Every structure is written in C-alpha cells, then in structure tokens.
Amino acid sequence: MCRTREHAPVLRAQTPAEDVWFVSRYQDVRKALRAPKIFSSQVTEPVPLTFLTLFDAPNHTRLRQVVARAFTSWSDS
C-alpha cells in the first residue's frame, strides 16, 4: 500500500463491469468524500451482495444507523 500511495495515489482500475478508482492518500480521500457528486459509491452494475459501503447518502446514513444499533446492543452484552 505504501508503494501505491507513493507511485499511484489515485489509481484507475478496469473491471469487467466498469472502471473504478482507488484513492490511497488521506488528503485525497478527504477531498473525494467531500465531493459525492463526483466520487460516488453507487455501482452501475448489480452486485451479488449488498454492501453498506456501496450506498450514498441518504440511504447509507439510514442503513448505517440501523446497523449501528445492532452492533451497539451486541457489544454491550
């Protein structure tokens, strides 16, 4: 990962479904997270499983709150 950060901090990868971008430096990640219209987590092709990380707000926020409650209850017991 250190090598990627140094030599290709923003890396484009091609998958059979679409192109994806890997952003590996902290400041670049912060910028990307603050620009959801440019850097979306939404996928264009259906994936076999639904991952929370593939949703953008407001769906991500709503689902995360549901999941957080379950984990909080589990960790308190």
Coordinates of C-alpha atoms in Angstrom, one line a residue:
M1 CA 0.0 0.0 0.0
C2 CA 2.9 2.4 0.7
R3 CA 4.2 1.9 -2.8
T4 CA 0.7 2.6 -4.3
R5 CA 0.4 5.8 -2.2
E6 CA 3.9 6.9 -3.4
H7 CA 3.7 6.0 -7.1
A8 CA 0.0 5.9 -7.9
P9 CA -2.0 7.7 -5.2
V10 CA -5.1 7.8 -7.4
L11 CA -5.3 4.6 -9.4
R12 CA -7.8 3.7 -12.2
A13 CA -8.6 0.0 -12.5
Q14 CA -10.8 -1.6 -15.1
T15 CA -13.2 -4.3 -14.1
P16 CA -15.5 -6.3 -16.5
A17 CA -18.4 -4.1 -15.4
E18 CA -16.9 -0.7 -15.1
D19 CA -13.9 1.5 -14.3
V20 CA -13.2 2.1 -10.6
W21 CA -10.8 4.5 -8.9
F22 CA -8.7 3.7 -5.8
V23 CA -7.7 6.7 -3.8
S24 CA -5.0 5.9 -1.2
R25 CA -3.7 9.2 0.3
Y26 CA -5.5 10.7 3.3
Q27 CA -5.9 14.2 1.9
D28 CA -7.1 12.8 -1.4
V29 CA -9.6 10.6 0.3
R30 CA -10.9 13.6 2.3
K31 CA -11.4 15.6 -0.9
A32 CA -13.2 12.7 -2.6
L33 CA -15.5 12.1 0.4
R34 CA -16.5 15.8 0.3
A35 CA -17.4 15.6 -3.4
P36 CA -20.2 12.9 -3.6
K37 CA -21.4 14.2 -7.0
I38 CA -18.0 13.4 -8.5
F39 CA -17.0 10.4 -6.3
S40 CA -20.0 8.2 -5.8
S41 CA -20.1 4.8 -4.1
Q42 CA -23.1 3.8 -6.2
V43 CA -22.4 1.0 -8.7
T44 CA -23.8 0.9 -12.2
E45 CA -23.9 -2.9 -12.4
P46 CA -25.8 -5.0 -9.8
V47 CA -23.5 -6.8 -7.4
P48 CA -24.4 -10.2 -5.9
L49 CA -24.4 -8.9 -2.3
T50 CA -25.5 -5.6 -1.0
F51 CA -22.7 -3.8 0.9
L52 CA -23.3 -0.8 3.0
T53 CA -20.3 0.9 1.5
L54 CA -21.9 0.9 -1.9
F55 CA -24.7 3.3 -0.9
D56 CA -24.5 7.1 -0.9
A57 CA -26.4 9.4 1.5
P58 CA -29.2 9.4 2.4
N59 CA -29.5 5.6 2.1
H60 CA -26.1 5.0 3.6
T61 CA -26.9 7.1 6.6
R62 CA -30.2 5.5 7.2
L63 CA -28.9 1.9 6.9
R64 CA -25.8 2.7 8.9
Q65 CA -28.0 3.9 11.8
V66 CA -29.9 0.6 11.8
V67 CA -26.7 -1.5 11.7
A68 CA -25.0 0.7 14.4
R69 CA -27.9 0.0 16.8
A70 CA -27.4 -3.8 16.3
F71 CA -23.7 -3.6 16.9
T72 CA -24.1 -1.4 19.9
S73 CA -26.6 -3.8 21.5
W74 CA -24.3 -6.7 20.7
S75 CA -21.2 -5.1 22.2
D76 CA -23.0 -4.0 25.4
S77 CA -24.0 -7.6 26.2

